[in-house]
Short mmCIF file of C-alpha atoms and ligand atoms in Angstrom, two decimals:
data_model
loop_
_atom_site.label_atom_id
_atom_site.label_comp_id
_atom_site.label_asym_id
_atom_site.label_seq_id
_atom_site.Cartn_x
_atom_site.Cartn_y
_atom_site.Cartn_z
CA MET A 97 -0.08 -0.16 -0.20
CA GLU A 98 1.16 3.35 -0.65
CA ASN A 99 1.62 6.00 1.87
CA PHE A 100 -1.27 8.64 2.13
CA SER A 101 -3.18 11.01 4.45
CA TYR A 102 -6.87 11.45 4.02
CA HIS A 103 -9.31 14.37 5.55
CA ASN A 104 -12.78 14.86 4.91
CA PRO A 105 -14.26 17.47 6.51
CA VAL A 106 -17.98 17.22 4.60
CA LYS A 107 -20.70 16.61 7.45
CA ILE A 108 -23.20 14.77 5.40
CA ILE A 109 -27.19 14.96 6.55
CA PHE A 110 -28.87 12.07 5.08
CA GLY A 111 -32.17 11.33 4.76
CA ARG A 112 -36.05 11.91 4.13
CA GLN A 113 -36.82 15.25 5.07
CA THR A 114 -33.95 16.50 5.73
CA ILE A 115 -33.78 19.91 3.87
CA ALA A 116 -35.66 21.18 6.82
CA GLN A 117 -32.44 21.28 9.15
CA LEU A 118 -30.82 23.80 6.75
CA ALA A 119 -31.34 26.32 9.35
CA ASN A 120 -29.22 24.55 11.63
CA GLU A 121 -26.37 24.64 9.64
CA ILE A 122 -25.60 28.21 7.81
CA PRO A 123 -24.93 31.20 10.47
CA ALA A 124 -28.10 33.01 10.88
CA ASN A 125 -26.51 36.54 10.22
CA ALA A 126 -25.23 35.54 6.76
CA LYS A 127 -26.47 36.96 3.76
CA VAL A 128 -26.69 33.68 1.75
CA LEU A 129 -27.06 33.19 -2.31
CA MET A 130 -28.90 30.12 -3.16
CA THR A 131 -27.35 28.97 -6.85
CA TYR A 132 -29.61 26.48 -8.69
CA GLY A 133 -29.66 25.49 -12.50
CA GLY A 134 -31.97 25.47 -15.17
CA GLY A 135 -35.20 25.23 -13.04
CA SER A 136 -35.89 21.62 -12.32
CA ILE A 137 -35.91 22.47 -8.01
CA LYS A 138 -38.87 24.68 -9.18
CA LYS A 139 -40.87 21.72 -10.73
CA ASN A 140 -40.08 19.02 -7.75
CA GLY A 141 -40.59 20.92 -4.88
CA VAL A 142 -37.19 21.17 -3.76
CA TYR A 143 -36.93 24.92 -4.50
CA GLU A 144 -39.94 25.49 -1.78
CA GLN A 145 -38.38 23.17 1.03
CA VAL A 146 -35.39 25.18 0.93
CA LYS A 147 -37.22 28.39 1.31
CA ALA A 148 -39.30 27.37 3.90
CA ALA A 149 -36.05 26.21 5.66
CA LEU A 150 -34.63 29.39 5.56
CA ALA A 151 -37.42 31.78 6.33
CA GLY A 152 -36.29 34.62 8.09
CA PHE A 153 -32.69 34.19 6.35
CA ASP A 154 -31.48 37.18 4.44
CA LEU A 155 -31.55 34.77 0.94
CA LEU A 156 -30.80 36.08 -2.46
CA GLU A 157 -30.75 33.83 -5.78
CA PHE A 158 -28.71 33.00 -8.60
CA GLY A 159 -30.46 30.60 -11.44
CA GLY A 160 -29.36 29.24 -14.50
CA ILE A 161 -26.40 27.37 -13.90
CA GLU A 162 -26.00 25.06 -16.90
CA PRO A 163 -25.31 21.28 -17.25
CA ASN A 164 -21.31 21.60 -17.58
CA PRO A 165 -21.40 24.75 -15.96
CA HIS A 166 -20.28 27.54 -17.76
CA TYR A 167 -17.29 29.61 -16.31
CA GLU A 168 -19.05 33.06 -17.99
CA THR A 169 -22.16 32.46 -15.90
CA CYS A 170 -20.20 31.70 -12.68
CA MET A 171 -18.63 35.15 -13.15
CA LYS A 172 -21.99 36.57 -12.96
CA ALA A 173 -22.80 35.30 -9.96
CA VAL A 174 -19.33 36.52 -8.39
CA GLU A 175 -20.37 40.19 -9.57
CA LEU A 176 -23.43 39.53 -7.78
CA ILE A 177 -21.76 38.58 -4.78
CA ARG A 178 -19.40 41.11 -4.78
CA LYS A 179 -22.24 43.39 -4.98
CA GLU A 180 -24.43 42.39 -2.22
CA LYS A 181 -21.62 41.07 0.22
CA VAL A 182 -22.91 37.79 0.29
CA ALA A 183 -21.12 35.46 2.97
CA PHE A 184 -22.53 32.12 2.52
CA LEU A 185 -23.13 29.82 -0.65
CA LEU A 186 -26.22 27.55 -0.82
CA ALA A 187 -25.85 25.23 -3.78
CA VAL A 188 -29.24 23.18 -4.68
CA GLY A 189 -29.12 21.06 -7.67
CA GLY A 190 -26.92 18.30 -9.52
CA GLY A 191 -23.02 18.47 -9.77
CA SER A 192 -22.91 21.18 -12.21
CA VAL A 193 -24.56 23.57 -9.90
CA VAL A 194 -22.31 22.45 -7.06
CA ASP A 195 -18.85 22.92 -9.17
CA GLY A 196 -20.21 25.91 -10.45
CA THR A 197 -20.42 26.89 -7.02
CA LYS A 198 -17.10 25.90 -6.16
CA LEU A 199 -15.62 28.06 -8.75
CA ILE A 200 -17.57 30.94 -7.66
CA ALA A 201 -16.81 30.58 -3.95
CA ALA A 202 -13.11 30.42 -5.02
CA ALA A 203 -13.34 33.60 -7.48
CA VAL A 204 -14.91 35.93 -5.24
CA SER A 205 -11.65 37.53 -3.31
CA PHE A 206 -9.14 36.26 -6.28
CA ALA A 207 -7.23 39.04 -7.54
CA GLY A 208 -6.02 37.83 -10.67
CA ASN A 209 -7.85 36.34 -13.53
CA PRO A 210 -10.40 33.46 -12.22
CA TRP A 211 -9.70 31.54 -15.24
CA ASP A 212 -6.28 30.92 -14.14
CA ILE A 213 -7.70 28.84 -10.63
CA VAL A 214 -8.75 26.30 -13.20
CA ALA A 215 -6.76 26.75 -16.43
CA ARG A 216 -3.27 27.04 -14.49
CA ARG A 217 -4.72 25.45 -11.27
CA ALA A 218 -3.79 28.78 -9.80
CA PRO A 219 -3.54 28.81 -6.05
CA PHE A 220 -6.11 30.83 -3.98
CA ALA A 221 -6.10 31.53 -0.18
CA SER A 222 -9.59 31.61 0.92
CA ALA A 223 -13.09 30.73 -0.50
CA LEU A 224 -16.41 31.79 0.54
CA PRO A 225 -18.20 28.59 2.63
CA ILE A 226 -20.39 26.69 0.82
CA GLY A 227 -23.55 24.20 1.62
CA VAL A 228 -25.15 21.87 -0.83
CA VAL A 229 -28.40 20.26 -1.17
CA LEU A 230 -27.84 17.48 -3.77
CA THR A 231 -30.56 16.28 -6.28
CA LEU A 232 -28.53 14.16 -8.46
CA PRO A 233 -26.35 11.38 -7.37
CA ALA A 234 -23.32 10.80 -9.75
CA THR A 235 -20.66 13.24 -9.43
CA GLY A 236 -19.82 12.70 -5.55
CA THR A 237 -18.95 16.88 -5.77
CA GLU A 238 -21.07 16.52 -2.33
CA MET A 239 -17.95 15.10 -0.54
CA ASN A 240 -15.05 16.24 -2.38
CA GLY A 241 -13.02 19.52 -3.36
CA ASN A 242 -13.38 19.25 -7.05
CA SER A 243 -14.90 20.96 -9.39
CA VAL A 244 -15.27 20.81 -13.23
CA VAL A 245 -16.16 24.06 -14.99
CA THR A 246 -16.63 24.47 -18.97
CA ARG A 247 -15.30 27.96 -20.58
CA ALA A 248 -17.99 28.21 -23.34
CA ALA A 249 -15.97 30.86 -25.39
CA THR A 250 -13.30 28.24 -25.90
CA GLN A 251 -14.79 24.78 -25.63
CA GLU A 252 -12.47 24.17 -22.85
CA LYS A 253 -13.61 21.83 -19.64
CA LEU A 254 -11.04 21.75 -17.09
CA SER A 255 -11.06 21.04 -12.96
CA PHE A 256 -9.48 22.28 -10.40
CA SER A 257 -8.97 21.06 -7.03
CA SER A 258 -8.71 22.73 -3.11
CA PRO A 259 -9.38 21.57 0.08
CA LEU A 260 -11.03 25.30 0.46
CA VAL A 261 -14.09 24.33 -1.61
CA TYR A 262 -15.29 21.22 -0.05
CA PRO A 263 -18.98 21.77 1.53
CA LYS A 264 -19.70 22.65 5.48
CA PHE A 265 -22.46 20.37 4.80
CA SER A 266 -24.43 18.32 2.33
CA ILE A 267 -28.19 17.25 2.40
CA LEU A 268 -28.78 14.37 0.68
CA ASP A 269 -32.78 13.57 0.46
CA PRO A 270 -33.31 10.43 -1.78
CA GLU A 271 -36.68 11.58 -2.23
CA THR A 272 -35.22 14.96 -4.18
CA THR A 273 -34.17 12.21 -6.81
CA TYR A 274 -37.45 11.29 -7.81
CA SER A 275 -37.91 13.47 -10.42
CA LEU A 276 -34.87 12.58 -12.33
CA PRO A 277 -35.31 11.69 -16.02
CA PRO A 278 -34.05 8.09 -17.02
CA ARG A 279 -31.08 9.46 -18.95
CA GLN A 280 -29.97 11.57 -15.88
CA ILE A 281 -30.38 8.56 -13.51
CA SER A 282 -28.45 6.46 -15.73
CA ASN A 283 -25.64 9.00 -16.62
CA GLY A 284 -25.62 9.20 -12.61
CA VAL A 285 -24.92 5.32 -12.11
CA VAL A 286 -22.53 5.21 -15.16
CA ASP A 287 -20.50 7.98 -13.07
CA ALA A 288 -20.33 6.44 -10.10
CA PHE A 289 -19.54 3.20 -11.68
CA VAL A 290 -16.19 4.88 -13.44
CA HIS A 291 -15.32 7.00 -10.64
CA VAL A 292 -14.72 3.49 -8.89
CA ALA A 293 -13.12 2.13 -11.57
CA GLU A 294 -10.38 4.90 -12.34
CA GLN A 295 -9.45 4.45 -8.58
CA TYR A 296 -9.43 0.36 -8.66
CA MET A 297 -8.74 -0.75 -12.21
CA ASN A 298 -4.88 -0.46 -11.72
CA PRO A 299 -2.08 -2.59 -11.00
CA PRO A 300 -2.78 -4.04 -7.44
CA ALA A 301 -1.49 -1.93 -4.54
CA ASN A 302 -1.74 -4.77 -1.70
CA ALA A 303 -4.84 -2.93 -0.61
CA PRO A 304 -7.60 -5.66 0.22
CA LEU A 305 -9.73 -3.32 1.99
CA GLN A 306 -9.80 -0.49 -0.53
CA ASP A 307 -10.36 -3.39 -3.24
CA TYR A 308 -13.46 -4.98 -1.42
CA TYR A 309 -14.83 -1.82 -0.70
CA ALA A 310 -14.44 -0.46 -4.36
CA GLU A 311 -15.97 -4.15 -5.40
CA SER A 312 -19.16 -3.69 -3.15
CA ILE A 313 -19.74 -0.01 -4.33
CA LEU A 314 -19.90 -1.57 -7.79
CA LYS A 315 -22.21 -4.37 -6.93
CA VAL A 316 -24.76 -2.16 -5.13
CA LEU A 317 -24.67 0.21 -8.56
CA ILE A 318 -25.04 -2.95 -10.28
CA GLU A 319 -27.92 -4.26 -8.19
CA GLU A 320 -29.92 -0.77 -7.69
CA GLY A 321 -29.08 1.17 -10.87
CA PRO A 322 -31.44 -0.93 -12.92
CA ARG A 323 -33.96 -0.73 -10.19
CA ALA A 324 -34.08 3.15 -9.89
CA LEU A 325 -35.11 2.93 -13.74
CA SER A 326 -38.03 0.18 -13.33
CA ALA A 327 -39.13 1.36 -9.67
CA PRO A 328 -38.21 5.36 -9.32
CA GLN A 329 -40.47 5.92 -6.56
CA ASP A 330 -38.59 3.38 -4.51
CA TYR A 331 -37.19 5.09 -1.39
CA ASN A 332 -34.53 2.79 -0.33
CA VAL A 333 -33.38 2.02 -4.08
CA ARG A 334 -32.64 5.69 -4.28
CA ALA A 335 -31.10 5.82 -1.09
CA ASN A 336 -28.78 3.15 -1.75
CA VAL A 337 -27.94 4.67 -5.12
CA MET A 338 -27.18 8.00 -3.68
CA TRP A 339 -25.01 7.19 -0.98
CA ALA A 340 -22.96 4.93 -3.21
CA ALA A 341 -22.24 7.90 -5.59
CA THR A 342 -20.79 9.85 -2.58
CA MET A 343 -18.59 6.96 -1.31
CA ALA A 344 -17.65 6.73 -4.97
CA LEU A 345 -15.61 9.72 -4.89
CA ASN A 346 -15.22 10.89 -1.53
CA GLY A 347 -11.42 10.30 -1.69
CA LEU A 348 -11.65 7.05 0.89
CA ILE A 349 -11.19 4.14 -2.14
CA ALA A 350 -8.23 6.13 -3.26
CA CYS A 351 -6.27 6.05 -0.15
CA GLY A 352 -3.40 4.05 -0.94
CA VAL A 353 -3.63 3.40 -4.03
CA PRO A 354 -2.70 4.14 -7.53
CA GLN A 355 -5.38 5.99 -9.95
CA ASP A 356 -5.84 6.63 -13.63
CA TRP A 357 -8.29 9.39 -14.79
CA SER A 358 -7.95 9.18 -18.39
CA THR A 359 -11.36 7.74 -18.96
CA HIS A 360 -12.60 11.11 -17.28
CA GLU A 361 -9.99 13.45 -19.15
CA ILE A 362 -10.77 12.09 -22.66
CA GLY A 363 -14.42 11.94 -22.17
CA HIS A 364 -14.22 15.57 -20.91
CA GLU A 365 -12.72 16.53 -24.66
CA LEU A 366 -16.00 14.85 -26.01
CA THR A 367 -18.32 16.51 -23.67
CA ALA A 368 -16.62 19.88 -24.81
CA LEU A 369 -16.39 19.64 -28.28
CA HIS A 370 -19.69 17.69 -29.15
CA GLY A 371 -22.09 17.87 -26.08
CA LEU A 372 -22.21 14.56 -25.23
CA ASP A 373 -23.48 14.01 -21.27
CA HIS A 374 -20.59 13.55 -18.63
CA GLY A 375 -22.04 10.15 -18.18
CA GLN A 376 -22.14 9.24 -21.89
CA THR A 377 -18.59 9.93 -22.56
CA LEU A 378 -17.53 7.56 -19.74
CA ALA A 379 -19.64 4.79 -21.26
CA VAL A 380 -17.93 5.54 -24.94
CA VAL A 381 -14.33 5.71 -23.55
CA MET A 382 -13.85 3.31 -20.71
CA PRO A 383 -14.14 0.01 -22.93
CA GLY A 384 -11.53 1.53 -24.98
CA VAL A 385 -8.84 2.71 -22.29
CA TRP A 386 -9.41 -0.86 -20.79
CA ARG A 387 -8.40 -2.54 -24.07
CA THR A 388 -5.22 -0.25 -24.59
CA LEU A 389 -4.24 -0.26 -21.06
CA ARG A 390 -4.88 -3.85 -20.77
CA ALA A 391 -1.66 -4.89 -19.81
CA GLN A 392 -1.53 -2.74 -16.47
CA LYS A 393 -5.53 -3.62 -15.63
CA PHE A 394 -5.30 -7.39 -16.61
CA ASP A 395 -4.98 -8.38 -12.70
CA LYS A 396 -7.82 -6.22 -11.80
CA LEU A 397 -10.30 -6.73 -14.78
CA LEU A 398 -9.62 -10.40 -13.86
CA GLN A 399 -10.28 -10.01 -9.99
CA MET A 400 -13.65 -7.41 -10.89
CA GLY A 401 -14.50 -10.09 -13.54
CA LYS A 402 -14.93 -12.85 -11.10
CA ARG A 403 -15.98 -10.89 -7.80
CA VAL A 404 -18.25 -8.53 -9.50
CA PHE A 405 -19.33 -10.12 -12.24
CA GLY A 406 -18.99 -13.71 -11.14
CA ILE A 407 -17.08 -14.59 -14.08
CA ALA A 408 -15.49 -18.01 -13.85
CA GLY A 409 -14.91 -19.85 -16.90
CA GLY A 410 -12.15 -19.71 -19.57
CA SER A 411 -8.56 -18.58 -19.86
CA PRO A 412 -7.45 -15.33 -18.22
CA GLU A 413 -7.76 -13.72 -21.48
CA GLU A 414 -11.25 -14.77 -22.04
CA ARG A 415 -12.10 -13.60 -18.59
CA VAL A 416 -10.82 -9.99 -19.04
CA GLU A 417 -12.63 -9.72 -22.51
CA ALA A 418 -15.58 -10.90 -20.47
CA ALA A 419 -15.34 -8.48 -17.89
CA ILE A 420 -14.67 -5.47 -20.11
CA ASP A 421 -18.17 -6.75 -22.01
CA ALA A 422 -19.97 -7.31 -18.94
CA THR A 423 -19.20 -3.55 -18.01
CA GLU A 424 -20.21 -2.36 -21.42
CA ASN A 425 -23.44 -4.56 -21.21
CA PHE A 426 -24.20 -3.24 -17.80
CA PHE A 427 -23.77 0.44 -19.56
CA ARG A 428 -26.13 -0.56 -22.28
CA SER A 429 -28.68 -2.16 -19.84
CA LEU A 430 -28.94 1.29 -18.11
CA GLY A 431 -29.99 2.47 -21.47
CA THR A 432 -26.79 4.80 -22.23
CA LYS A 433 -25.26 4.19 -25.75
CA THR A 434 -21.29 3.01 -25.79
CA LYS A 435 -20.71 3.83 -29.37
CA LEU A 436 -19.77 7.27 -31.20
CA ALA A 437 -21.78 6.40 -33.85
CA GLU A 438 -24.90 5.92 -31.60
CA TYR A 439 -24.36 9.79 -30.93
CA GLY A 440 -23.74 10.84 -34.48
CA LEU A 441 -19.98 11.05 -34.27
CA ASP A 442 -17.51 9.39 -36.71
CA GLU A 443 -13.70 9.38 -36.93
CA THR A 444 -13.50 12.64 -37.70
CA VAL A 445 -13.79 13.38 -34.05
CA ILE A 446 -10.66 11.55 -32.81
CA GLU A 447 -7.76 13.77 -34.15
CA PRO A 448 -8.96 17.34 -32.56
CA VAL A 449 -9.17 15.14 -29.38
CA ALA A 450 -5.90 13.73 -29.84
CA GLN A 451 -4.44 17.43 -30.63
CA ARG A 452 -5.79 18.49 -27.18
CA PHE A 453 -3.56 16.23 -25.28
CA ALA A 454 -0.83 16.98 -27.58
CA ALA A 455 -1.07 20.77 -27.07
CA ARG A 456 -1.21 19.95 -23.30
CA GLN A 457 1.59 17.96 -23.28
CA HIS A 458 -0.27 15.26 -20.95
CA PRO A 459 2.26 13.42 -19.04
CA PHE A 460 0.81 10.14 -19.50
CA ILE A 461 -2.43 10.40 -22.46
CA THR A 462 -0.84 11.00 -25.46
CA PRO A 463 -2.04 11.66 -28.67
CA ASP A 464 -1.23 8.00 -30.12
CA MET A 465 -3.18 6.65 -26.92
CA VAL A 466 -6.27 8.95 -27.51
CA ARG A 467 -6.24 7.48 -31.33
CA LYS A 468 -5.99 3.86 -30.11
CA VAL A 469 -8.68 4.58 -27.53
CA LEU A 470 -11.16 6.23 -29.78
CA ARG A 471 -10.35 4.20 -32.98
CA GLN A 472 -12.23 0.84 -31.15
CA ARG A 473 -15.23 3.07 -29.89
CA LEU A 474 -16.71 3.96 -33.60
O1 NZQ B 171 -30.32 22.63 -14.14
P1 NZQ B 171 -31.55 21.79 -13.70
O2 NZQ B 171 -33.07 22.36 -14.49
O3 NZQ B 171 -31.44 21.62 -12.17
O4 NZQ B 171 -31.64 20.07 -14.45
C1 NZQ B 171 -30.64 19.22 -14.29
C2 NZQ B 171 -29.63 19.10 -15.58
O5 NZQ B 171 -30.68 19.33 -16.28
C3 NZQ B 171 -31.14 18.14 -13.97
N1 NZQ B 171 -31.67 17.60 -12.76
C4 NZQ B 171 -30.82 17.61 -11.34
N2 NZQ B 171 -31.34 17.06 -10.52
C5 NZQ B 171 -32.70 16.49 -10.95
C6 NZQ B 171 -32.65 17.09 -12.53
N3 NZQ B 171 -33.96 17.00 -13.16
C7 NZQ B 171 -34.81 16.49 -12.44
N4 NZQ B 171 -34.96 16.09 -11.44
C8 NZQ B 171 -33.85 16.27 -10.25
N5 NZQ B 171 -33.68 15.99 -8.74
O6 NZQ B 171 -30.00 17.18 -14.53
C9 NZQ B 171 -29.28 17.93 -15.78
C10 NZQ B 171 -27.93 17.30 -15.37
O7 NZQ B 171 -27.33 18.07 -14.20
P2 NZQ B 171 -25.83 18.19 -13.69
O8 NZQ B 171 -25.70 18.62 -12.42
O9 NZQ B 171 -25.15 18.53 -15.04
O10 NZQ B 171 -25.35 16.47 -13.70
P3 NZQ B 171 -24.19 15.74 -12.81
O11 NZQ B 171 -24.71 16.24 -11.69
O12 NZQ B 171 -24.17 14.61 -13.52
O13 NZQ B 171 -22.84 16.88 -12.95
C11 NZQ B 171 -22.51 16.55 -14.16
C12 NZQ B 171 -21.11 17.33 -14.11
O14 NZQ B 171 -20.18 17.27 -13.02
C13 NZQ B 171 -18.86 17.33 -13.60
C14 NZQ B 171 -19.07 16.84 -14.77
O15 NZQ B 171 -17.83 16.93 -15.74
C15 NZQ B 171 -20.17 17.74 -15.13
O16 NZQ B 171 -19.85 18.85 -15.18
N6 NZQ B 171 -18.06 15.88 -12.49
C16 NZQ B 171 -18.08 16.51 -11.37
C17 NZQ B 171 -17.22 16.00 -10.41
C18 NZQ B 171 -16.46 16.47 -9.36
N7 NZQ B 171 -16.97 17.66 -9.00
O17 NZQ B 171 -16.17 15.61 -8.16
C19 NZQ B 171 -16.61 14.70 -11.07
C20 NZQ B 171 -17.11 13.89 -12.03
O18 NZQ B 171 -16.12 13.12 -12.59
C21 NZQ B 171 -17.69 15.02 -12.91
O19 NZQ B 171 -16.64 15.39 -14.04
ZN1 ZN B 172 -17.34 11.69 -13.79
#
């Protein structure tokens, strides 16, 4: 096992009707800005619950944070915050609202060009405190210090990470997820599955606890993901998916093991350039990454095949192939397409993605690797 340090300060408040507890978590005299997305919270009752919980608070609103949150939109919120002297940010929505709010929190007191926080990973000294009401289980952003932001003008989708943007608390009420469209349920299950894979499908590190933990998250997603689609009002199913997604990317299973985020990094380019949903890009890219880096992922593919999918027969090579196929079939069973052609894309998309990694001089993802991965996914 590798050395590690682990500190996760996020308070999780989980369960039915927990939005009512908001007032206990936010300083009573703080001016609060509620950030949200395109309006789903106004249709499913979450907006009313937040307003009721914070009656008596000095509460402003900033809506319109789009999926794959735009830097440009976030900067409008920064202007408002500076003008109104907001002291606390409350993000209400999916991963995009939370991620956008993390950038907003960091940018408010940043002296330079805030895009540098993302593009150059420029350090920042402080951030406004953030609270979260999560409505879409997927990204893990509710319990981590990561944020992914898109600059619409240049079609760049980049991330930053800082302990300063960990939420102070995250409220996870599984009932808020009943209103999710099937596409977003599937995207979320795929995203959480791939988060586990990026931290697990790597050379063995003699870390059996992390392995079993990762495998148990995968199993819960495989068992409960399809049920979330077939029985959308089943509370326990929604609760299990929500908690699994949080545990998939809160740093715990990454302790002491190697990670490889190639699938995410290549996937982000497909979102930036072609608008695929985050989860859709992962379902397309990951089987290609696994086959391209088959040697270094071989032992864990075998292990996952056996422990998660129950694949026992055949030669090791056949079992590894079967494990990759089983994963792709799981994504397809959720209704998520896994080939570029199914999203109307052909081989012309490959070179521009490869060139982005060339320009970035990425230490691990070479243009040639990108070509190999994506050629398999036409
Ligand atoms: O904008 P609204 O109207 O709220 O609608 C959203 C949006 O259209 C809708 N939605 C959310 N909750 C709903 C709902 N609709 C009905 N009922 C509800 N309860 O769903 C749509 C997608 O929302 P979005 O927030 O974009 O989805 P998700 O949570 O999957 O977040 C994706 C973003 O997170 C980033 C992705 O790259 C992408 O930008 N990621 C963030 C990570 C992190 N911070 O750690 C890690 C991930 O790997 C990922 O990269
Ligand atoms: Zn992801």
